[in-house]
mmCIF file of C-alpha atoms in Angstrom:
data_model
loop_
_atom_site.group_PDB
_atom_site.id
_atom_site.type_symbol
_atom_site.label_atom_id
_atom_site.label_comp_id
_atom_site.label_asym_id
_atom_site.label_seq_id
_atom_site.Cartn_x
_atom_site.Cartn_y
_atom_site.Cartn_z
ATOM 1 C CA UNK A 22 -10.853 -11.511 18.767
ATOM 2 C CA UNK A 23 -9.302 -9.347 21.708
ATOM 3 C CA UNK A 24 -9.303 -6.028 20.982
ATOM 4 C CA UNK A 25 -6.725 -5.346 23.899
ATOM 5 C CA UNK A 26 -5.924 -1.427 24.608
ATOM 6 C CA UNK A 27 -2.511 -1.498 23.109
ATOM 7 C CA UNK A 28 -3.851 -3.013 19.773
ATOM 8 C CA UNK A 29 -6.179 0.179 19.650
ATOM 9 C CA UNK A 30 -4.026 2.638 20.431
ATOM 10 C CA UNK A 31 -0.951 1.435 18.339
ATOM 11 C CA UNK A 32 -3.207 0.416 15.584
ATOM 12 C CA UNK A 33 -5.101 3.606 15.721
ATOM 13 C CA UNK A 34 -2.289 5.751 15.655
ATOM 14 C CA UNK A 35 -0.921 3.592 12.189
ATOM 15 C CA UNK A 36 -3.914 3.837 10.783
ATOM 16 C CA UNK A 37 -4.543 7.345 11.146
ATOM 17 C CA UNK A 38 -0.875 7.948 9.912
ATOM 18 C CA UNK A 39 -1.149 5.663 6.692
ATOM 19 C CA UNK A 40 -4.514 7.455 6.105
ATOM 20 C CA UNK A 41 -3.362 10.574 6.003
ATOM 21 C CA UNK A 42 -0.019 9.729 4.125
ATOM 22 C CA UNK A 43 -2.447 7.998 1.156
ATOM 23 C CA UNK A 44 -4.931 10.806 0.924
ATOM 24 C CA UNK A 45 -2.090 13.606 0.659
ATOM 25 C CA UNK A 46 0.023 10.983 -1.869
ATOM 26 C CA UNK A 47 -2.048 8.356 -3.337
ATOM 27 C CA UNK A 48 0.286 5.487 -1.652
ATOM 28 C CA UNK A 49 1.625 4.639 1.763
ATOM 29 C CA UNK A 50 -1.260 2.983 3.735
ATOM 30 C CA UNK A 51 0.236 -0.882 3.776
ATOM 31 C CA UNK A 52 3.226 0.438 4.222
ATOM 32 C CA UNK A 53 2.827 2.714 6.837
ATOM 33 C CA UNK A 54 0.177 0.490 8.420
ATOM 34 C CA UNK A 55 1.033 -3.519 8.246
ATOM 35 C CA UNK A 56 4.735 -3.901 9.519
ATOM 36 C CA UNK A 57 3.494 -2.070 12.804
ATOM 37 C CA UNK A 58 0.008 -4.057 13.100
ATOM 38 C CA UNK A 59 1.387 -7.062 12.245
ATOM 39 C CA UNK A 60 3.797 -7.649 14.981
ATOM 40 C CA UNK A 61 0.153 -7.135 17.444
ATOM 41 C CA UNK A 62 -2.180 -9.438 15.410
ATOM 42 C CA UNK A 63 -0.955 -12.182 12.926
ATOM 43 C CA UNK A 64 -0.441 -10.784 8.900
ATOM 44 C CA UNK A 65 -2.863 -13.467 7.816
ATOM 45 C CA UNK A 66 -5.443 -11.265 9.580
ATOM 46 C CA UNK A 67 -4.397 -8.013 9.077
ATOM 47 C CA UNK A 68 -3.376 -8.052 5.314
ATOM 48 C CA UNK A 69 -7.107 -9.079 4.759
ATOM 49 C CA UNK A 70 -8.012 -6.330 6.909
ATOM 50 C CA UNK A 71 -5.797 -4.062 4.846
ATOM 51 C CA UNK A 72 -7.304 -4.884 1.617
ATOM 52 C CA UNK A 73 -10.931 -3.858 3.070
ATOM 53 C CA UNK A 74 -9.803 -0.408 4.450
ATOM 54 C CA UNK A 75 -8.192 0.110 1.023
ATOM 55 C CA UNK A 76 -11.274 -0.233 -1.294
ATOM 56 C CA UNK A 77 -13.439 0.959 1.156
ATOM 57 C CA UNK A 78 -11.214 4.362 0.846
ATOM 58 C CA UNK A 79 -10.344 4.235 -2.851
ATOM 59 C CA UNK A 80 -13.778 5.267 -4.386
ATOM 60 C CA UNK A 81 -13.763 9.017 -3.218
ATOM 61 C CA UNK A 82 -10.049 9.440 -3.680
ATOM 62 C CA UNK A 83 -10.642 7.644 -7.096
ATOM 63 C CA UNK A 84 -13.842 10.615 -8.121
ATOM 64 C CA UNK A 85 -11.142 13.444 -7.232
ATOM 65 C CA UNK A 86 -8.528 12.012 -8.907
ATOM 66 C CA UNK A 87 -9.975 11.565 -12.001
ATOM 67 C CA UNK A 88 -9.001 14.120 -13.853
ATOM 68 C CA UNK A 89 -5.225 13.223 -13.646
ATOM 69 C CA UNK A 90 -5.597 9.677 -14.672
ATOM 70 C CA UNK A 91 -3.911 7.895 -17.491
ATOM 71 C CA UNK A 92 -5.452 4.797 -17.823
ATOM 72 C CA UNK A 93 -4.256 4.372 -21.790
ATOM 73 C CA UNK A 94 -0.964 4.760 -20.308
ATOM 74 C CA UNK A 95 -0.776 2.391 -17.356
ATOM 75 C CA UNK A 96 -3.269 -0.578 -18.329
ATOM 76 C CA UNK A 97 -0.201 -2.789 -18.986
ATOM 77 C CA UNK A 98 1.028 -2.132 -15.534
ATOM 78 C CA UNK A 99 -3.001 -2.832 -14.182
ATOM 79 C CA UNK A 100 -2.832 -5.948 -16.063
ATOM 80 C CA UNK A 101 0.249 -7.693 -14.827
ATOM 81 C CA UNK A 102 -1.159 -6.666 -11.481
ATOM 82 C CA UNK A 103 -4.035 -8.153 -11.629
ATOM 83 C CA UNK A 104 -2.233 -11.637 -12.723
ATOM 84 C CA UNK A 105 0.333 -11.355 -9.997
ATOM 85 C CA UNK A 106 -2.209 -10.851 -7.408
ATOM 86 C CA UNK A 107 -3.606 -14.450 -7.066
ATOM 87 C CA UNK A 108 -0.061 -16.024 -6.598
ATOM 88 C CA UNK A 109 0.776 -13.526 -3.801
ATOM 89 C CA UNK A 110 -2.640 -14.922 -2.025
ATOM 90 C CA UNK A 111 -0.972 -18.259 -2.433
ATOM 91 C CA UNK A 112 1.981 -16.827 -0.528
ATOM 92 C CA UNK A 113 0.161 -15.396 2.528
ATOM 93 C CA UNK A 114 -1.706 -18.799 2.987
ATOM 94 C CA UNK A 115 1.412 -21.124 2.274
ATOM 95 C CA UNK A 116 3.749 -19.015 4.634
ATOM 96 C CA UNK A 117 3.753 -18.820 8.310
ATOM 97 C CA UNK A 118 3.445 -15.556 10.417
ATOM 98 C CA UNK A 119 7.048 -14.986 11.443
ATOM 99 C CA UNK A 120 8.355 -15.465 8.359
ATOM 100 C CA UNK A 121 5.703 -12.797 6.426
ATOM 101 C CA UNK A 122 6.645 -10.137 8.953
ATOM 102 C CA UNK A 123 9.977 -10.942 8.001
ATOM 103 C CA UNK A 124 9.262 -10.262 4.100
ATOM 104 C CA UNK A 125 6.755 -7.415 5.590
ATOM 105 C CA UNK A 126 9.540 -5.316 6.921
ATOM 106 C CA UNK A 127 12.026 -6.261 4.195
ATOM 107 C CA UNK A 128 9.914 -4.683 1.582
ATOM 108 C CA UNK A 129 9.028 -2.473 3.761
ATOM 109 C CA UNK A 130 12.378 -0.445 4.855
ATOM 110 C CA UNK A 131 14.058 -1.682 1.689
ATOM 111 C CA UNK A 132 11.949 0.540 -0.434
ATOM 112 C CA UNK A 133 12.257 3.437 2.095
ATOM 113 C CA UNK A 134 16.105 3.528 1.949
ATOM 114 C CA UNK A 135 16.229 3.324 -1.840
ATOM 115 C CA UNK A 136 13.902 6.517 -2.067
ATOM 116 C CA UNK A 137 15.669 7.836 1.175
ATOM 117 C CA UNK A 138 18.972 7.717 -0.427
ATOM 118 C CA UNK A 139 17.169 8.864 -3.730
ATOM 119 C CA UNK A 140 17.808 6.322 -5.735
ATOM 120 C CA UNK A 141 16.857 6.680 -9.526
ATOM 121 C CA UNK A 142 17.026 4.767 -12.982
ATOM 122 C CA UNK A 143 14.774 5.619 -15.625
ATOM 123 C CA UNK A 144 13.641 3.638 -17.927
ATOM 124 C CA UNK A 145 13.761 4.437 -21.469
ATOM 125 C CA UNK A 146 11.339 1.744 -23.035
ATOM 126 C CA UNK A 147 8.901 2.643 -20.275
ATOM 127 C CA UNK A 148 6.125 -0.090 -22.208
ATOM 128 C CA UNK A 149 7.995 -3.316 -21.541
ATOM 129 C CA UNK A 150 9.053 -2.625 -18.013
ATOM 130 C CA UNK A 151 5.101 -2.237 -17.111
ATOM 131 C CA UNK A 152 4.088 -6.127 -16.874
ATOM 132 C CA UNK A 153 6.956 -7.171 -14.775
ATOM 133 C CA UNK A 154 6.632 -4.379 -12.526
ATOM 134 C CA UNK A 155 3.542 -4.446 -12.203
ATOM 135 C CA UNK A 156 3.157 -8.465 -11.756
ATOM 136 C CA UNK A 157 5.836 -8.121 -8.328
ATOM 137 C CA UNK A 158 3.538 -5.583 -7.197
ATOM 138 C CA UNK A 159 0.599 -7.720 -7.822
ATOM 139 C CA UNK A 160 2.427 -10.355 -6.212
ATOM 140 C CA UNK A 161 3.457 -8.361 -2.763
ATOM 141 C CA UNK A 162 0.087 -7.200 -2.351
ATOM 142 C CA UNK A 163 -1.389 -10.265 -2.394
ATOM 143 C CA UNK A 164 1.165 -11.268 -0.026
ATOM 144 C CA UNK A 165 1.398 -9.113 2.006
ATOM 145 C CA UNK A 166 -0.828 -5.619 1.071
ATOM 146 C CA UNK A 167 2.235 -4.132 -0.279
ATOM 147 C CA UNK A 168 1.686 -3.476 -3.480
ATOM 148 C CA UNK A 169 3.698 -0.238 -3.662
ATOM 149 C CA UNK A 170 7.409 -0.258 -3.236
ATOM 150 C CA UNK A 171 8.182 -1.625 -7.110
ATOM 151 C CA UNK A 172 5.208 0.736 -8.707
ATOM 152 C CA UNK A 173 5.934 3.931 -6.893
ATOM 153 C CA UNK A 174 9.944 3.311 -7.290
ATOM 154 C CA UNK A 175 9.264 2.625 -11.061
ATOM 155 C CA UNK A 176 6.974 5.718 -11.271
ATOM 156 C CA UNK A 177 9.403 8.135 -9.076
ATOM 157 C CA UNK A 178 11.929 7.309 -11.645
ATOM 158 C CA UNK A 179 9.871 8.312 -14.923
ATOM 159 C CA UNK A 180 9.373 11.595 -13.375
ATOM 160 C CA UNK A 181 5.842 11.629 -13.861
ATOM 161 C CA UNK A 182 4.133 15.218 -12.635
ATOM 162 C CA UNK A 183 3.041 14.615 -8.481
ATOM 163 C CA UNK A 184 -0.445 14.860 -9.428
ATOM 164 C CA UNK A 185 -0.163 12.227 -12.397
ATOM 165 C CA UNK A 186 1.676 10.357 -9.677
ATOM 166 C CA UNK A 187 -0.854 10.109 -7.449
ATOM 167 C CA UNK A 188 -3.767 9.742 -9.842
ATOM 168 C CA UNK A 189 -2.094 7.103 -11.445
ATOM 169 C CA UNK A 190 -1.344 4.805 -8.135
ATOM 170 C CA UNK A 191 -4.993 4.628 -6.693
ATOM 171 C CA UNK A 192 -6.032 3.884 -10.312
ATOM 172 C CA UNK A 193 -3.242 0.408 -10.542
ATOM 173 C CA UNK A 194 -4.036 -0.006 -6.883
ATOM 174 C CA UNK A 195 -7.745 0.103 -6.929
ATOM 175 C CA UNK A 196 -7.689 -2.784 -9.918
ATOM 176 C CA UNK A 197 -5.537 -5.164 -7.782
ATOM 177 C CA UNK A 198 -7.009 -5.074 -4.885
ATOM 178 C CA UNK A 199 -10.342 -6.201 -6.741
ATOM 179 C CA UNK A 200 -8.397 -8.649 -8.211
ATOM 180 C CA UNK A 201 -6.863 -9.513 -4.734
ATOM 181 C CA UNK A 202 -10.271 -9.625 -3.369
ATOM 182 C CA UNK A 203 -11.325 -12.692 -5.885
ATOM 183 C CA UNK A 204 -7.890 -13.893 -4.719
ATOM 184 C CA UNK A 205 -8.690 -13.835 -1.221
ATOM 185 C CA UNK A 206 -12.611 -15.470 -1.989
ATOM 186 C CA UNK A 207 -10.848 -18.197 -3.303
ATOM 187 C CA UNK A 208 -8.601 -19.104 -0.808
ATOM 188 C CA UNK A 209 -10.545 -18.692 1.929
ATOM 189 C CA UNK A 210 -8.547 -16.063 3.211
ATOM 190 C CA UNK A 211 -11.343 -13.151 4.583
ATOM 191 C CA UNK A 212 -12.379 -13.878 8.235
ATOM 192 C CA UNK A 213 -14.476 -12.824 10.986
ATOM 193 C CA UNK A 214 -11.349 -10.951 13.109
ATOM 194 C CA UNK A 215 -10.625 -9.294 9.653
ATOM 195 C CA UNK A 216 -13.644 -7.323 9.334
ATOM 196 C CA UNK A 217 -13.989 -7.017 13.545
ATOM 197 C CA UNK A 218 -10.201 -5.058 12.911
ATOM 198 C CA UNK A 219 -11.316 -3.509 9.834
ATOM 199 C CA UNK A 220 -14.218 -1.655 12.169
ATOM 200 C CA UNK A 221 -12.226 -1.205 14.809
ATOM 201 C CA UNK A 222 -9.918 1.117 12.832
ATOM 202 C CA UNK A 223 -12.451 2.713 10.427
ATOM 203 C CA UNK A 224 -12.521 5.951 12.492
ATOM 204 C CA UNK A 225 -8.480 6.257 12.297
ATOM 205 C CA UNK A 226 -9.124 5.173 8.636
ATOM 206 C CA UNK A 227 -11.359 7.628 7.755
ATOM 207 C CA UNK A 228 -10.261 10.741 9.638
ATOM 208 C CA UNK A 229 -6.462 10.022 8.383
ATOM 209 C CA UNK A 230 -7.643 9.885 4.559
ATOM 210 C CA UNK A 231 -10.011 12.707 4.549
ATOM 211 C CA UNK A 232 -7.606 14.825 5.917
ATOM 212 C CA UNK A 233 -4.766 13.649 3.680
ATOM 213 C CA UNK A 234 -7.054 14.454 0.724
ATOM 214 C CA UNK A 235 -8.166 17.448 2.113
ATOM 215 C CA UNK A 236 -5.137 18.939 2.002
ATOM 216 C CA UNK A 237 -3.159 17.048 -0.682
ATOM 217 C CA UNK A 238 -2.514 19.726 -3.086
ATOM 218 C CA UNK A 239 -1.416 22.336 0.119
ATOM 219 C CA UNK A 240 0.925 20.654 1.884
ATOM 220 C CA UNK A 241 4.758 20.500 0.974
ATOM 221 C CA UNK A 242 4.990 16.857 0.028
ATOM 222 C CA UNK A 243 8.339 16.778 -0.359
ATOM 223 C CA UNK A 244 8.721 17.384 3.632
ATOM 224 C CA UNK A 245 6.088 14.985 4.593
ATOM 225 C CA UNK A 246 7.707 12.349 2.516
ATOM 226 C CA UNK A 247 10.419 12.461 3.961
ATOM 227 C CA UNK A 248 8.961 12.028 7.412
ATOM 228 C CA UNK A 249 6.333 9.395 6.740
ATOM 229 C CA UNK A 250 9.789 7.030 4.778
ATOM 230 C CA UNK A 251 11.040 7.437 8.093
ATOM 231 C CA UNK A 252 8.390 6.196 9.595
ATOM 232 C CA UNK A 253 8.198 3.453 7.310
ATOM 233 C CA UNK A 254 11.607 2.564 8.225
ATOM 234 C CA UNK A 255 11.293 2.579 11.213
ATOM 235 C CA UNK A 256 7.902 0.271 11.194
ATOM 236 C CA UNK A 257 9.886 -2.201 8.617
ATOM 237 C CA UNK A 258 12.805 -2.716 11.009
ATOM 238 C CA UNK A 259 10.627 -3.539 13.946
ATOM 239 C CA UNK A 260 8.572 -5.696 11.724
ATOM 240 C CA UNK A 261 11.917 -7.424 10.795
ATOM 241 C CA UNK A 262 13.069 -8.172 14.504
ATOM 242 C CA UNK A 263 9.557 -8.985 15.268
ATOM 243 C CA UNK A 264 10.030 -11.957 12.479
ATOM 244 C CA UNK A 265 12.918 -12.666 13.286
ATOM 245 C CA UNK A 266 11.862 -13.846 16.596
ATOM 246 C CA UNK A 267 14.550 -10.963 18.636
ATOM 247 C CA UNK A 268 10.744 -9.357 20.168
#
């Protein structure tokens, strides 16, 4: 695989972004990270790539999370994850590249201008909603690595505590992307330019999501959030012409 200098720097720069917007929030890697490194390298390599980061990071934000989990509460969500996730790995081997940075960026900055324009619906019979909600995000991140947009809009809407929030997502997201990992095994899907890109970006990785952690219960969230749903927009729109075949 060439590792060409804008690759690096770009892909650096994304990855030290999402890292630092999922250590402060608990979410925002993939979607901060794959509609901008995916119009360099192909999504069928980078969504794999993706998934490694992810685990790799989840354990120590997992430990000091802990205490803010509610796995009693969630598991319905986990589970319909978890059998979503193997029909999204269908998806990113059945489509072609053009047409997955097209749903990339479509997720991508559609979930950024609902929660932009602060869109909210709660859901009284919060039980039910979990397994379909939590089957689409199985679905995208098997897909695509984008697992958040229907979870975190679903969980912005219940009003759950920021903390809770957080603890919460890496606790769903940690479960599918094991599951996503079988997924992968399966198909076939993990190659050598995978990991090579996974190594390449481990320092941006794992500067970005110690520092997000770091200083996740300091930092005005609310101000950040704002800036890295920009950013997300902005990455899904260029992701969007990129599929589109305008780039």
């Amino acid at each position: 695989m060439d590792l060409d200098p804008t690759l690096l720097v770009v892909g650096g720069l994304a990855v030290l972004l999402a890292g630092f917007l999922r250590g402060l929030t608990g979410f925002g890697f993939a979607l901060v990270a794959v509609p901008i490194v995916s119009t360099l390298v192909e999504p069928q390599i980078v969504v794999p790539m993706i998934l490694i980061h992810s685990v790799v990071t989840s354990v120590p934000l997992l430990i000091h999370a802990r205490h803010d989990m509610q796995p009693l509460r969630i598991w319905p969500l986990m589970v319909g994850a978890i059998i979503g996730a193997p029909f999204g790995s269908y998806l990113l081997i059945a489509l072609d590249a053009d047409t997955l940075r097209l749903l990339i960026g479509l997720v991508a900055s559609g979930f950024a201008l609902l929660l932009l324009v602060g869109f909210s619906r709660p859901v009284g019979r919060e039980r039910l909603a979990f397994l379909p909600v939590g089957f689409l995000s199985g679905l995208l991140n098997g897909s695509s690595s984008l697992a958040g947009p229907p979870v975190i809009l679903f969980f912005a809407n219940q009003r759950i505590p920021p903390m809770v929030f957080r603890a919460n997502i890496l606790l769903l997201f940690f479960s599918t992307n094991i599951a996503t990992i079988f997924a992968f095994i399966a198909g076939g899907i993990f190659t050598t330019d995978s990991f090579i890109l996974a190594a390449a970006f481990s320092p941006s990785l794992f500067i970005g999501t110690y520092l997000g952690a770091r200083y996740s219960r300091r930092v005005d969230t609310r101000i950040f959030r704002g800036i890295a749903l920009a950013v997300v927009m902005g990455s899904g729109l260029i992701a969007i012409v990129d599929g589109s075949g305008l780039l």
